[in-house]
Tab-separated table of C-alpha atoms in Angstrom:
chain	number	residue	atom	x	y	z
A	1162	MET	CA	-131.109	5.442	-88.606
A	1163	TYR	CA	-133.061	3.625	-85.922
A	1164	LYS	CA	-132.998	0.530	-88.038
A	1165	LYS	CA	-129.244	0.700	-88.455
A	1166	ILE	CA	-128.654	0.880	-84.711
A	1167	PHE	CA	-131.000	-2.013	-84.215
A	1168	LEU	CA	-129.098	-4.058	-86.785
A	1169	THR	CA	-125.773	-3.219	-85.199
A	1170	VAL	CA	-126.997	-4.292	-81.795
A	1171	ILE	CA	-128.339	-7.559	-83.146
A	1172	SER	CA	-125.092	-8.207	-85.000
A	1173	ILE	CA	-123.031	-7.554	-81.909
A	1174	ILE	CA	-125.184	-9.939	-79.863
A	1175	LEU	CA	-124.965	-12.551	-82.597
A	1176	GLY	CA	-121.221	-12.132	-82.730
A	1177	LEU	CA	-120.984	-12.608	-78.988
A	1178	VAL	CA	-123.164	-15.702	-79.085
A	1179	PHE	CA	-121.036	-17.111	-81.831
A	1180	ALA	CA	-117.811	-16.406	-80.042
A	1181	LEU	CA	-119.193	-17.931	-76.859
A	1182	GLN	CA	-120.340	-21.060	-78.586
A	1183	TYR	CA	-117.081	-21.405	-80.400
A	1184	GLN	CA	-115.144	-20.875	-77.223
A	1185	THR	CA	-117.200	-23.412	-75.284
A	1186	VAL	CA	-116.729	-26.039	-77.897
A	1187	LYS	CA	-113.056	-25.271	-78.091
A	1188	ASN	CA	-112.654	-25.479	-74.330
A	1189	GLU	CA	-114.246	-28.875	-74.269
A	1190	SER	CA	-112.517	-30.040	-77.358
A	1191	GLY	CA	-110.472	-32.249	-75.052
A	1192	GLU	CA	-113.668	-34.095	-74.460
A	1193	ILE	CA	-114.477	-34.191	-78.102
A	1194	ILE	CA	-111.206	-35.910	-78.782
A	1195	THR	CA	-111.608	-38.233	-75.814
A	1196	THR	CA	-115.068	-39.248	-76.957
A	1197	LYS	CA	-113.692	-40.408	-80.207
A	1198	LYS	CA	-110.838	-42.050	-78.388
A	1199	ALA	CA	-113.227	-43.642	-75.905
A	1200	SER	CA	-115.205	-45.371	-78.600
A	1201	GLU	CA	-112.019	-46.531	-80.249
A	1202	LEU	CA	-110.700	-47.825	-76.958
A	1203	ALA	CA	-113.983	-49.517	-76.141
A	1204	TYR	CA	-113.892	-51.254	-79.489
A	1205	GLU	CA	-110.319	-52.334	-78.950
A	1206	LEU	CA	-111.165	-53.541	-75.461
A	1207	ARG	CA	-114.007	-55.668	-76.792
A	1208	GLN	CA	-111.690	-57.299	-79.258
A	1209	VAL	CA	-108.998	-57.987	-76.700
A	1210	GLU	CA	-111.585	-59.442	-74.342
A	1211	GLU	CA	-112.819	-61.750	-77.077
A	1212	GLU	CA	-109.264	-62.842	-77.684
A	1213	LYS	CA	-108.846	-63.492	-73.969
A	1214	GLU	CA	-111.968	-65.670	-73.926
A	1215	LYS	CA	-110.659	-67.658	-76.845
A	1216	LEU	CA	-107.264	-68.127	-75.227
A	1217	LEU	CA	-108.880	-69.257	-71.978
A	1218	LEU	CA	-110.828	-71.899	-73.868
A	1219	GLU	CA	-107.693	-73.008	-75.654
A	1220	LEU	CA	-105.848	-73.278	-72.351
A	1221	ASP	CA	-108.662	-75.354	-70.870
A	1222	GLU	CA	-108.568	-77.688	-73.834
A	1223	ILE	CA	-104.838	-78.235	-73.563
A	1224	GLU	CA	-105.100	-78.846	-69.851
A	1225	ASP	CA	-107.882	-81.352	-70.316
A	1226	LYS	CA	-105.714	-83.258	-72.753
A	1227	LEU	CA	-102.794	-83.184	-70.336
A	1228	ARG	CA	-105.010	-84.549	-67.601
A	1229	GLU	CA	-106.247	-87.311	-69.874
A	1230	TYR	CA	-102.690	-88.368	-70.523
A	1231	GLU	CA	-101.880	-88.320	-66.846
A	1232	GLU	CA	-104.958	-90.314	-65.938
A	1233	SER	CA	-104.600	-92.898	-68.661
A	1234	THR	CA	-101.154	-93.820	-67.379
A	1235	SER	CA	-101.774	-93.404	-63.696
A	1236	ILE	CA	-104.344	-96.177	-63.701
A	1237	GLU	CA	-101.688	-98.607	-64.822
A	1238	ASN	CA	-98.832	-97.440	-62.679
A	1239	SER	CA	-99.264	-96.622	-59.006
A	1240	TYR	CA	-95.854	-94.958	-58.786
A	1241	ILE	CA	-96.879	-92.478	-61.455
A	1242	LYS	CA	-100.142	-91.996	-59.634
A	1243	ASN	CA	-98.253	-91.037	-56.495
A	1244	LEU	CA	-96.051	-88.656	-58.423
A	1245	ILE	CA	-99.100	-86.941	-59.863
A	1246	GLU	CA	-100.623	-86.608	-56.418
A	1247	GLU	CA	-97.419	-85.074	-55.132
A	1248	LEU	CA	-97.316	-82.704	-58.098
A	1249	ASN	CA	-100.861	-81.585	-57.418
A	1250	LYS	CA	-100.045	-80.921	-53.781
A	1251	TYR	CA	-97.189	-78.589	-54.726
A	1252	LYS	CA	-99.269	-76.973	-57.435
A	1253	LEU	CA	-101.960	-76.348	-54.857
A	1254	MET	CA	-99.482	-74.681	-52.566
A	1255	ALA	CA	-98.079	-72.609	-55.416
A	1256	GLY	CA	-101.635	-71.590	-56.274
A	1257	ILE	CA	-101.514	-72.783	-59.866
A	1258	ILE	CA	-104.439	-75.171	-59.697
A	1259	ASP	CA	-108.129	-74.635	-58.881
A	1260	VAL	CA	-109.121	-75.931	-55.446
A	1261	GLU	CA	-112.271	-76.592	-53.463
A	1262	GLY	CA	-113.120	-77.403	-49.876
A	1263	GLU	CA	-114.897	-76.142	-46.764
A	1264	GLY	CA	-114.172	-72.653	-45.572
A	1265	ILE	CA	-115.461	-69.164	-45.071
A	1266	ILE	CA	-116.267	-66.162	-47.229
A	1267	LEU	CA	-115.518	-62.747	-45.798
A	1268	THR	CA	-117.055	-59.670	-47.360
A	1269	ILE	CA	-115.502	-56.365	-46.387
A	1270	ASP	CA	-116.843	-52.987	-47.387
A	1271	ASN	CA	-116.148	-49.371	-46.554
A	1272	PRO	CA	-118.213	-47.741	-43.803
A	1273	SER	CA	-121.487	-46.458	-45.217
A	1274	ALA	CA	-121.361	-42.893	-46.469
A	1275	ASP	CA	-123.302	-41.407	-43.545
A	1276	THR	CA	-120.782	-42.610	-40.970
A	1277	GLN	CA	-117.874	-41.295	-42.988
A	1278	PHE	CA	-118.780	-37.607	-42.748
A	1279	ASN	CA	-117.237	-37.037	-46.142
A	1280	ASP	CA	-113.999	-38.260	-44.724
A	1281	GLN	CA	-112.199	-40.560	-47.109
A	1282	THR	CA	-109.404	-41.458	-44.730
A	1283	ASN	CA	-111.115	-44.662	-43.678
A	1284	ASN	CA	-111.515	-45.870	-47.249
A	1285	LEU	CA	-110.136	-49.419	-47.440
A	1286	ILE	CA	-108.023	-48.468	-50.431
A	1287	TYR	CA	-105.884	-46.216	-48.242
A	1288	ASN	CA	-105.996	-48.688	-45.347
A	1289	TYR	CA	-105.105	-51.800	-47.294
A	1290	GLU	CA	-102.883	-52.931	-44.404
A	1291	TYR	CA	-106.086	-54.290	-42.921
A	1292	LEU	CA	-106.322	-56.748	-45.795
A	1293	LEU	CA	-102.718	-57.832	-45.234
A	1294	LEU	CA	-103.422	-58.299	-41.531
A	1295	ILE	CA	-106.566	-60.301	-42.223
A	1296	ILE	CA	-104.650	-62.572	-44.595
A	1297	SER	CA	-101.925	-63.035	-41.992
A	1298	ASN	CA	-104.517	-63.925	-39.374
A	1299	LEU	CA	-106.247	-66.345	-41.713
A	1300	ASN	CA	-102.912	-68.012	-42.425
A	1301	ALA	CA	-102.271	-68.252	-38.693
A	1302	ALA	CA	-105.617	-70.063	-38.492
A	1303	GLY	CA	-104.437	-72.600	-41.037
A	1304	ALA	CA	-105.912	-71.239	-44.250
A	1305	GLU	CA	-104.960	-73.471	-47.167
A	1306	ALA	CA	-106.019	-71.263	-50.065
A	1307	ILE	CA	-107.158	-67.652	-50.206
A	1308	SER	CA	-108.544	-65.473	-52.964
A	1309	ILE	CA	-109.557	-61.829	-52.975
A	1310	ASN	CA	-112.183	-60.884	-55.526
A	1311	GLY	CA	-111.237	-63.987	-57.487
A	1312	GLN	CA	-107.491	-63.308	-57.392
A	1313	ARG	CA	-105.622	-66.205	-55.823
A	1314	TYR	CA	-103.339	-65.095	-53.016
A	1315	THR	CA	-99.901	-66.492	-53.829
A	1316	SER	CA	-96.356	-65.790	-52.733
A	1317	TYR	CA	-96.198	-63.248	-55.562
A	1318	THR	CA	-99.451	-61.438	-54.885
A	1319	GLU	CA	-99.200	-57.745	-54.157
A	1320	ILE	CA	-101.982	-55.631	-52.688
A	1321	VAL	CA	-101.196	-52.011	-53.490
A	1322	PRO	CA	-103.195	-48.834	-53.884
A	1323	VAL	CA	-102.923	-47.285	-57.346
A	1324	GLY	CA	-104.897	-44.078	-57.590
A	1325	SER	CA	-108.364	-44.817	-56.323
A	1326	HIS	CA	-108.091	-48.573	-56.855
A	1327	LEU	CA	-106.411	-51.439	-55.154
A	1328	ASN	CA	-104.289	-53.590	-57.431
A	1329	ILE	CA	-104.243	-57.285	-56.643
A	1330	ASN	CA	-102.215	-59.500	-58.973
A	1331	GLY	CA	-102.084	-56.484	-61.261
A	1332	VAL	CA	-105.872	-56.223	-61.551
A	1333	SER	CA	-107.678	-53.125	-60.243
A	1334	PHE	CA	-110.462	-53.416	-57.686
A	1335	VAL	CA	-112.569	-51.156	-55.513
A	1336	PRO	CA	-114.409	-52.216	-52.332
A	1337	PRO	CA	-116.272	-54.379	-51.441
A	1338	PHE	CA	-113.692	-57.128	-51.223
A	1339	GLU	CA	-114.722	-60.748	-51.102
A	1340	ILE	CA	-112.133	-62.944	-49.439
A	1341	LYS	CA	-112.628	-66.670	-49.955
A	1342	VAL	CA	-110.727	-68.954	-47.632
A	1343	ILE	CA	-110.429	-72.737	-47.577
A	1344	GLY	CA	-109.574	-74.288	-44.245
A	1345	ASN	CA	-111.154	-75.473	-41.013
A	1346	ARG	CA	-114.292	-73.329	-40.755
A	1347	GLN	CA	-114.472	-73.226	-36.970
A	1348	THR	CA	-110.845	-72.202	-36.500
A	1349	LEU	CA	-111.041	-69.591	-39.223
A	1350	GLN	CA	-114.237	-68.161	-37.812
A	1351	SER	CA	-113.016	-67.920	-34.246
A	1352	VAL	CA	-109.743	-66.288	-35.302
A	1353	ILE	CA	-111.679	-63.758	-37.356
A	1354	ASN	CA	-114.156	-63.075	-34.548
A	1355	PHE	CA	-111.420	-62.815	-31.905
A	1356	LYS	CA	-112.221	-59.899	-29.639
A	1357	GLY	CA	-109.539	-57.263	-29.973
A	1358	GLY	CA	-108.400	-58.746	-33.278
A	1359	VAL	CA	-108.149	-56.933	-36.568
A	1360	VAL	CA	-111.735	-57.598	-37.634
A	1361	TRP	CA	-113.041	-56.441	-34.263
A	1362	GLU	CA	-110.996	-53.272	-34.652
A	1363	MET	CA	-112.353	-52.719	-38.153
A	1364	GLN	CA	-115.922	-53.240	-36.981
A	1365	ASN	CA	-115.385	-50.558	-34.346
A	1366	LEU	CA	-114.379	-48.248	-37.191
A	1367	ASN	CA	-117.718	-49.069	-38.879
A	1368	TYR	CA	-116.348	-51.202	-41.689
A	1369	LYS	CA	-118.999	-53.600	-42.882
A	1370	ILE	CA	-117.809	-57.169	-42.485
A	1371	ASP	CA	-119.797	-60.309	-43.194
A	1372	ILE	CA	-118.712	-63.841	-42.466
A	1373	GLU	CA	-120.318	-66.804	-44.171
A	1374	LEU	CA	-119.483	-70.409	-43.373
A	1375	LYS	CA	-119.608	-72.675	-46.396
A	1376	ASP	CA	-119.430	-76.415	-46.963
A	1377	ASN	CA	-117.762	-76.017	-50.284
A	1378	ILE	CA	-115.852	-73.111	-51.715
A	1379	LYS	CA	-114.112	-73.056	-55.066
A	1380	ILE	CA	-111.002	-70.944	-55.445
A	1381	GLU	CA	-109.485	-70.244	-58.817
A	1382	ARG	CA	-105.850	-70.528	-59.602
A	1383	TYR	CA	-103.281	-67.838	-60.275
A	1384	MET	CA	-103.280	-67.077	-63.976
A	1385	LYS	CA	-99.943	-65.391	-64.552
A	1386	PRO	CA	-96.812	-67.292	-65.522
A	1387	ILE	CA	-93.933	-66.807	-63.100
A	1388	ASN	CA	-90.457	-66.795	-64.525
A	1389	PHE	CA	-87.601	-66.274	-62.155
A	1390	LYS	CA	-85.053	-63.840	-63.547
A	1391	TYR	CA	-82.859	-63.491	-60.505
A	1392	ALA	CA	-83.451	-66.483	-58.275
A	1393	GLU	CA	-81.989	-69.875	-59.020
A	1394	PRO	CA	-82.660	-73.025	-57.021
A	1395	ILE	CA	-79.877	-74.683	-55.069
A	1396	ASN	CA	-79.713	-78.475	-54.412
A	1397	GLU	CA	-82.769	-79.539	-56.212
A	1398	ASP	CA	-82.751	-83.033	-54.810
A	1399	SER	CA	-86.262	-84.161	-54.150
B	925	MET	CA	-131.227	-0.543	-102.305
B	926	ILE	CA	-133.660	-1.644	-99.675
B	927	ILE	CA	-134.366	-4.880	-101.497
B	928	LYS	CA	-130.661	-5.541	-101.901
B	929	ASN	CA	-130.168	-4.997	-98.195
B	930	LYS	CA	-132.989	-7.336	-97.333
B	931	ILE	CA	-131.587	-10.062	-99.517
B	932	PHE	CA	-128.212	-9.601	-97.949
B	933	ILE	CA	-129.611	-9.856	-94.433
B	934	PHE	CA	-131.691	-12.863	-95.461
B	935	ILE	CA	-128.633	-14.694	-96.728
B	936	ILE	CA	-126.602	-13.848	-93.647
B	937	SER	CA	-129.391	-14.979	-91.324
B	938	PHE	CA	-129.769	-18.166	-93.293
B	939	LEU	CA	-126.077	-18.933	-92.961
B	940	VAL	CA	-126.072	-18.092	-89.286
B	941	GLY	CA	-129.070	-20.334	-88.717
B	942	ILE	CA	-127.428	-23.241	-90.472
B	943	THR	CA	-124.168	-22.739	-88.630
B	944	ILE	CA	-125.895	-22.662	-85.251
B	945	MET	CA	-127.866	-25.802	-86.043
B	946	MET	CA	-124.732	-27.607	-87.097
B	947	GLN	CA	-122.977	-26.568	-83.964
B	948	ILE	CA	-125.831	-27.724	-81.718
B	949	ASN	CA	-126.266	-30.953	-83.610
B	950	ASN	CA	-122.619	-31.758	-83.324
B	951	ASP	CA	-122.662	-31.203	-79.625
B	952	ALA	CA	-125.700	-33.288	-78.873
B	953	LYS	CA	-125.129	-36.279	-81.048
B	954	ASN	CA	-121.562	-37.323	-80.691
B	955	PHE	CA	-119.862	-35.520	-77.922
B	956	THR	CA	-121.863	-35.912	-74.772
B	957	PHE	CA	-121.301	-39.263	-73.204
B	958	ALA	CA	-117.639	-39.487	-72.430
B	959	ASN	CA	-115.219	-37.687	-70.222
B	960	VAL	CA	-111.656	-38.083	-69.201
B	961	HIS	CA	-112.527	-40.544	-66.429
B	962	THR	CA	-114.276	-42.939	-68.749
B	963	VAL	CA	-111.345	-42.889	-71.102
B	964	ASN	CA	-108.925	-43.483	-68.261
B	965	ARG	CA	-110.997	-46.364	-66.998
B	966	ILE	CA	-111.288	-47.981	-70.375
B	967	SER	CA	-107.623	-47.558	-71.185
B	968	ASN	CA	-106.690	-49.054	-67.822
B	969	GLN	CA	-108.947	-51.984	-68.469
B	970	LEU	CA	-107.485	-52.344	-71.909
B	971	LYS	CA	-104.011	-52.402	-70.448
B	972	THR	CA	-104.757	-55.117	-67.900
B	973	THR	CA	-106.664	-57.196	-70.428
B	974	ASN	CA	-103.777	-56.902	-72.844
B	975	GLU	CA	-101.436	-58.085	-70.128
B	976	ASP	CA	-103.770	-60.972	-69.359
B	977	VAL	CA	-103.730	-61.937	-73.010
B	978	GLU	CA	-99.936	-61.884	-73.060
B	979	ASP	CA	-99.808	-64.014	-69.912
B	980	LEU	CA	-102.312	-66.471	-71.330
B	981	LYS	CA	-100.333	-66.778	-74.528
B	982	GLN	CA	-97.245	-67.585	-72.541
B	983	LEU	CA	-99.122	-70.133	-70.419
B	984	ILE	CA	-100.534	-71.763	-73.527
B	985	LYS	CA	-97.073	-71.972	-75.001
B	986	ILE	CA	-95.713	-73.637	-71.877
B	987	LYS	CA	-98.614	-76.082	-71.676
B	988	SER	CA	-98.454	-76.915	-75.367
B	989	ASN	CA	-94.804	-77.763	-75.001
B	990	LYS	CA	-95.706	-79.967	-72.095
B	991	LEU	CA	-98.445	-81.633	-74.093
B	992	TYR	CA	-95.978	-82.269	-76.871
B	993	GLU	CA	-93.564	-83.842	-74.420
B	994	TYR	CA	-96.336	-86.006	-73.040
B	995	LYS	CA	-97.287	-87.145	-76.517
B	996	GLU	CA	-93.704	-88.110	-77.240
B	997	ASN	CA	-93.346	-90.035	-74.016
B	998	ILE	CA	-96.739	-91.531	-73.498
B	999	ASN	CA	-95.595	-95.029	-74.465
B	1000	ASN	CA	-92.662	-94.976	-72.159
B	1001	ASP	CA	-93.369	-94.969	-68.426
B	1002	LYS	CA	-89.770	-94.279	-67.516
B	1003	ASP	CA	-89.668	-91.073	-69.519
B	1004	LEU	CA	-93.004	-89.989	-68.129
B	1005	ILE	CA	-91.663	-90.467	-64.617
B	1006	GLU	CA	-88.672	-88.294	-65.497
B	1007	LEU	CA	-91.012	-85.668	-66.864
B	1008	LEU	CA	-93.194	-85.698	-63.787
B	1009	LYS	CA	-90.191	-85.437	-61.515
B	1010	ARG	CA	-89.002	-82.396	-63.413
B	1011	GLU	CA	-92.432	-80.859	-63.081
B	1012	ILE	CA	-92.499	-81.593	-59.392
B	1013	ILE	CA	-89.242	-79.693	-59.017
B	1014	ASN	CA	-90.711	-76.744	-60.935
B	1015	ALA	CA	-93.842	-76.751	-58.811
B	1016	LYS	CA	-91.745	-76.960	-55.654
B	1017	VAL	CA	-89.703	-73.955	-56.726
B	1018	ARG	CA	-92.876	-71.998	-57.272
B	1019	ALA	CA	-94.384	-73.147	-53.999
B	1020	GLY	CA	-91.316	-71.960	-52.105
B	1021	LEU	CA	-90.077	-75.429	-51.201
B	1022	THR	CA	-86.534	-75.051	-52.516
B	1023	ASP	CA	-83.613	-72.954	-51.370
B	1024	LEU	CA	-82.886	-70.105	-53.743
B	1025	ARG	CA	-80.007	-67.786	-54.445
B	1026	GLY	CA	-79.555	-64.667	-56.517
B	1027	GLU	CA	-79.043	-60.935	-56.366
B	1028	GLY	CA	-81.215	-58.967	-54.013
B	1029	ILE	CA	-81.277	-56.952	-50.837
B	1030	LEU	CA	-81.071	-57.363	-47.126
B	1031	ILE	CA	-83.111	-55.127	-44.833
B	1032	ARG	CA	-82.514	-54.719	-41.143
B	1033	MET	CA	-85.371	-53.366	-39.055
B	1034	ASN	CA	-85.162	-52.615	-35.387
B	1035	ASP	CA	-87.135	-50.772	-32.713
B	1036	ASN	CA	-86.351	-47.120	-32.126
B	1037	PRO	CA	-83.505	-47.233	-29.571
B	1038	GLU	CA	-84.021	-43.682	-28.337
B	1039	ASP	CA	-86.261	-42.771	-25.461
B	1040	THR	CA	-88.715	-40.565	-27.324
B	1041	GLY	CA	-91.269	-40.238	-24.560
B	1042	ASN	CA	-93.917	-41.050	-27.172
B	1043	ASN	CA	-96.445	-43.810	-27.039
B	1044	ILE	CA	-94.291	-46.924	-26.932
B	1045	ASN	CA	-96.303	-48.348	-29.816
B	1046	PHE	CA	-94.734	-45.816	-32.171
B	1047	ASP	CA	-91.249	-46.997	-31.319
B	1048	ILE	CA	-91.492	-50.691	-32.070
B	1049	VAL	CA	-91.676	-52.813	-35.194
B	1050	HIS	CA	-95.123	-54.361	-35.528
B	1051	ASP	CA	-96.425	-57.319	-37.475
B	1052	VAL	CA	-98.193	-54.927	-39.837
B	1053	ASP	CA	-94.893	-53.130	-40.583
B	1054	LEU	CA	-93.344	-56.400	-41.683
B	1055	SER	CA	-96.446	-57.328	-43.708
B	1056	VAL	CA	-96.432	-54.028	-45.570
B	1057	ILE	CA	-92.679	-54.177	-46.226
B	1058	VAL	CA	-93.035	-57.732	-47.575
B	1059	ASN	CA	-95.957	-56.590	-49.724
B	1060	ASP	CA	-93.894	-53.670	-51.069
B	1061	LEU	CA	-91.058	-56.045	-51.913
B	1062	ILE	CA	-93.432	-58.367	-53.782
B	1063	ASN	CA	-94.746	-55.352	-55.658
B	1064	ALA	CA	-91.158	-54.496	-56.606
B	1065	GLY	CA	-90.803	-57.951	-58.145
B	1066	ALA	CA	-89.257	-59.948	-55.311
B	1067	GLU	CA	-88.967	-63.596	-56.291
B	1068	ALA	CA	-88.372	-64.904	-52.781
B	1069	ILE	CA	-88.526	-63.320	-49.334
B	1070	SER	CA	-87.498	-64.446	-45.884
B	1071	ILE	CA	-87.727	-62.854	-42.440
B	1072	ASN	CA	-85.117	-63.995	-39.935
B	1073	GLY	CA	-84.587	-67.130	-41.968
B	1074	LYS	CA	-88.284	-67.944	-42.286
B	1075	ARG	CA	-89.366	-68.137	-45.907
B	1076	VAL	CA	-92.463	-66.037	-46.513
B	1077	VAL	CA	-94.913	-67.834	-48.799
B	1078	SER	CA	-98.613	-67.504	-49.537
B	1079	ILE	CA	-99.584	-69.484	-46.437
B	1080	SER	CA	-97.132	-67.764	-44.092
B	1081	GLU	CA	-98.561	-65.774	-41.226
B	1082	ILE	CA	-96.900	-62.667	-39.793
B	1083	VAL	CA	-98.703	-62.112	-36.520
B	1084	CYS	CA	-97.894	-60.495	-33.240
B	1085	VAL	CA	-97.670	-62.765	-30.177
B	1086	GLY	CA	-96.714	-60.591	-27.225
B	1087	PRO	CA	-93.100	-59.479	-27.537
B	1088	LEU	CA	-92.500	-61.794	-30.478
B	1089	ILE	CA	-93.733	-61.950	-34.016
B	1090	LYS	CA	-94.744	-65.369	-35.247
B	1091	VAL	CA	-93.756	-66.389	-38.756
B	1092	ASN	CA	-94.347	-69.924	-40.043
B	1093	GLY	CA	-95.323	-71.043	-36.575
B	1094	GLU	CA	-92.157	-69.879	-34.853
B	1095	GLY	CA	-91.512	-66.764	-32.834
B	1096	ILE	CA	-88.901	-64.276	-34.019
B	1097	ALA	CA	-87.786	-61.083	-32.320
B	1098	ALA	CA	-86.261	-57.759	-33.287
B	1099	PRO	CA	-83.931	-56.996	-34.968
B	1100	PHE	CA	-85.644	-58.338	-38.055
B	1101	VAL	CA	-83.599	-59.218	-41.088
B	1102	ILE	CA	-85.614	-59.405	-44.264
B	1103	LYS	CA	-83.969	-60.873	-47.328
B	1104	ALA	CA	-85.363	-60.628	-50.827
B	1105	ILE	CA	-84.171	-61.911	-54.198
B	1106	GLY	CA	-84.912	-59.786	-57.255
B	1107	ASN	CA	-83.659	-56.696	-59.040
B	1108	LYS	CA	-81.694	-55.090	-56.221
B	1109	GLU	CA	-82.183	-51.472	-57.304
B	1110	ASN	CA	-85.943	-51.900	-57.581
B	1111	LEU	CA	-86.158	-53.684	-54.258
B	1112	ALA	CA	-84.072	-51.065	-52.470
B	1113	ALA	CA	-86.143	-48.284	-54.032
B	1114	SER	CA	-89.363	-49.871	-52.782
B	1115	ILE	CA	-88.053	-49.458	-49.228
B	1116	ASN	CA	-85.975	-46.275	-49.401
B	1117	ALA	CA	-87.693	-44.016	-51.933
B	1118	PRO	CA	-89.511	-41.035	-50.400
B	1119	ASN	CA	-93.116	-41.740	-49.522
B	1120	THR	CA	-92.683	-45.502	-49.355
B	1121	TYR	CA	-93.724	-47.230	-46.168
B	1122	GLY	CA	-90.132	-47.997	-45.227
B	1123	TYR	CA	-89.165	-44.344	-45.669
B	1124	LYS	CA	-92.079	-43.199	-43.518
B	1125	ILE	CA	-91.458	-45.444	-40.522
B	1126	LYS	CA	-87.767	-44.624	-40.696
B	1127	ASN	CA	-88.109	-40.859	-40.908
B	1128	TYR	CA	-91.303	-40.198	-38.984
B	1129	TYR	CA	-91.116	-42.836	-36.271
B	1130	GLY	CA	-87.399	-43.374	-35.993
B	1131	ILE	CA	-87.584	-47.119	-36.640
B	1132	GLU	CA	-84.256	-48.425	-37.834
B	1133	VAL	CA	-84.503	-49.439	-41.488
B	1134	THR	CA	-81.242	-50.118	-43.266
B	1135	THR	CA	-80.839	-51.805	-46.609
B	1136	LEU	CA	-77.880	-53.522	-48.141
B	1137	GLU	CA	-77.748	-54.534	-51.784
B	1138	SER	CA	-75.956	-57.744	-52.543
B	1139	GLU	CA	-75.104	-59.996	-55.456
B	1140	HIS	CA	-75.500	-63.106	-53.362
B	1141	ILE	CA	-78.593	-63.527	-51.274
B	1142	LEU	CA	-79.498	-66.988	-50.032
B	1143	ILE	CA	-83.062	-67.709	-49.067
B	1144	PRO	CA	-84.036	-70.994	-47.409
B	1145	LYS	CA	-87.039	-73.071	-48.373
B	1146	TYR	CA	-90.310	-73.093	-46.463
B	1147	ASN	CA	-89.367	-75.690	-43.912
B	1148	VAL	CA	-92.625	-76.466	-42.188
B	1149	GLU	CA	-94.359	-79.713	-43.043
B	1150	VAL	CA	-97.165	-78.832	-45.435
B	1151	ASN	CA	-100.376	-80.449	-44.316
B	1152	ILE	CA	-103.185	-79.749	-46.676
B	1153	ASN	CA	-106.299	-81.509	-45.452
B	1154	THR	CA	-109.235	-79.399	-46.479
B	1155	ALA	CA	-108.414	-78.029	-49.906
B	1156	LYS	CA	-108.768	-80.512	-52.748
B	1157	PRO	CA	-107.516	-79.825	-56.253
B	1158	ILE	CA	-110.283	-79.561	-58.840
B	1159	LEU	CA	-109.089	-81.830	-61.595
B	1160	GLU	CA	-112.112	-82.010	-63.835
B	1161	GLU	CA	-113.647	-79.014	-65.461
B	1162	GLY	CA	-117.000	-80.619	-64.798
B	1163	GLU	CA	-119.943	-78.284	-65.075
């Protein structure tokens, strides 16, 4: 009799343990599925990234060839040489060519955690207007090319918060942001350091901002093709 | 009877033991290191990379066509000049150096006319308001934007100078008329939809924001002389 009760108790406990385990696993089965999915996605991502690398190389090759053609003729014909120079100037302005020159590098980061008091309202992602203002100020100081975390700032560049990221040219970023600017270093620096200006204001809010003056900065071009669907040019006399 | 019972219990225990081990094993080996966030991150990354790949393919197609054209015309300077001129026009269009027309919207923004008794700063249109609106329009696929007739391009500044706002080196004052070419519904939604910046300043601060969709929007070219002195194109991929 004693034995039977003992057995019953054990069985009940076992049953409970079983049910618990089963339940736990079932509850987290979302994760079980996502794990499998994660590894699949990671694999897919690796493949797509490889493809991207390959395409980048291919693009470089084609562009090298194009340049060779341009150069081989431009030596002979100064008119063509001028045309190519003009083309490069417009390409530079459109942001579709790599550029280099003197300038500054700004690094902007969120206030450190201890000054935030768990308050996320001063996260740069929700205050991205500051980035727009900084770009405006840099342009006022005669910036000739700007990139943010490697994304060239063009006439088609958006800076928008998406969830907990900031999308720039469709690519997601989180702080810190590195803004590279080509232009007259002194002018750029004094506009950025202007007392009462946007950077001054941000520093008062404990944002971490570094300015570096550089002799030579390289800024990459915009990588997306732009096709106008709605706009058409009028009087294209040049 | 007792022996039979013992065997029965032995078998049951054995099965239970095996089941528990399997369960634990399963859990530890394969299902620990991922959660929903990781998956979201990876799938986001996958999405952007896929888009990059598509863009690159398109670029390669365009450049290959160009290369083909070059190959065809390399012996003929006149044709090459034609080709270059065409490319210059394309580059100018992209740089914002041509007038454009197309469907789009027109936005009028003005200071709050009422005497609210609030801080005066809440009642007026600031440089940052214009910057954010322009940014929202770009995000909605605007192909060209102008503010009071000043084309907004990558090197345009929108900064406050006293009572004026300076765009492309010239002062402009309220009311501000922003024109944008693109899908007019999308553009209007980016300003008027609840929770957009335009909606907020209109409804919370009383700033005048009115939009008008139109089939014919004209946007002038960037008409300031472009002086690029510091930035030099990198022509060689020299390492």
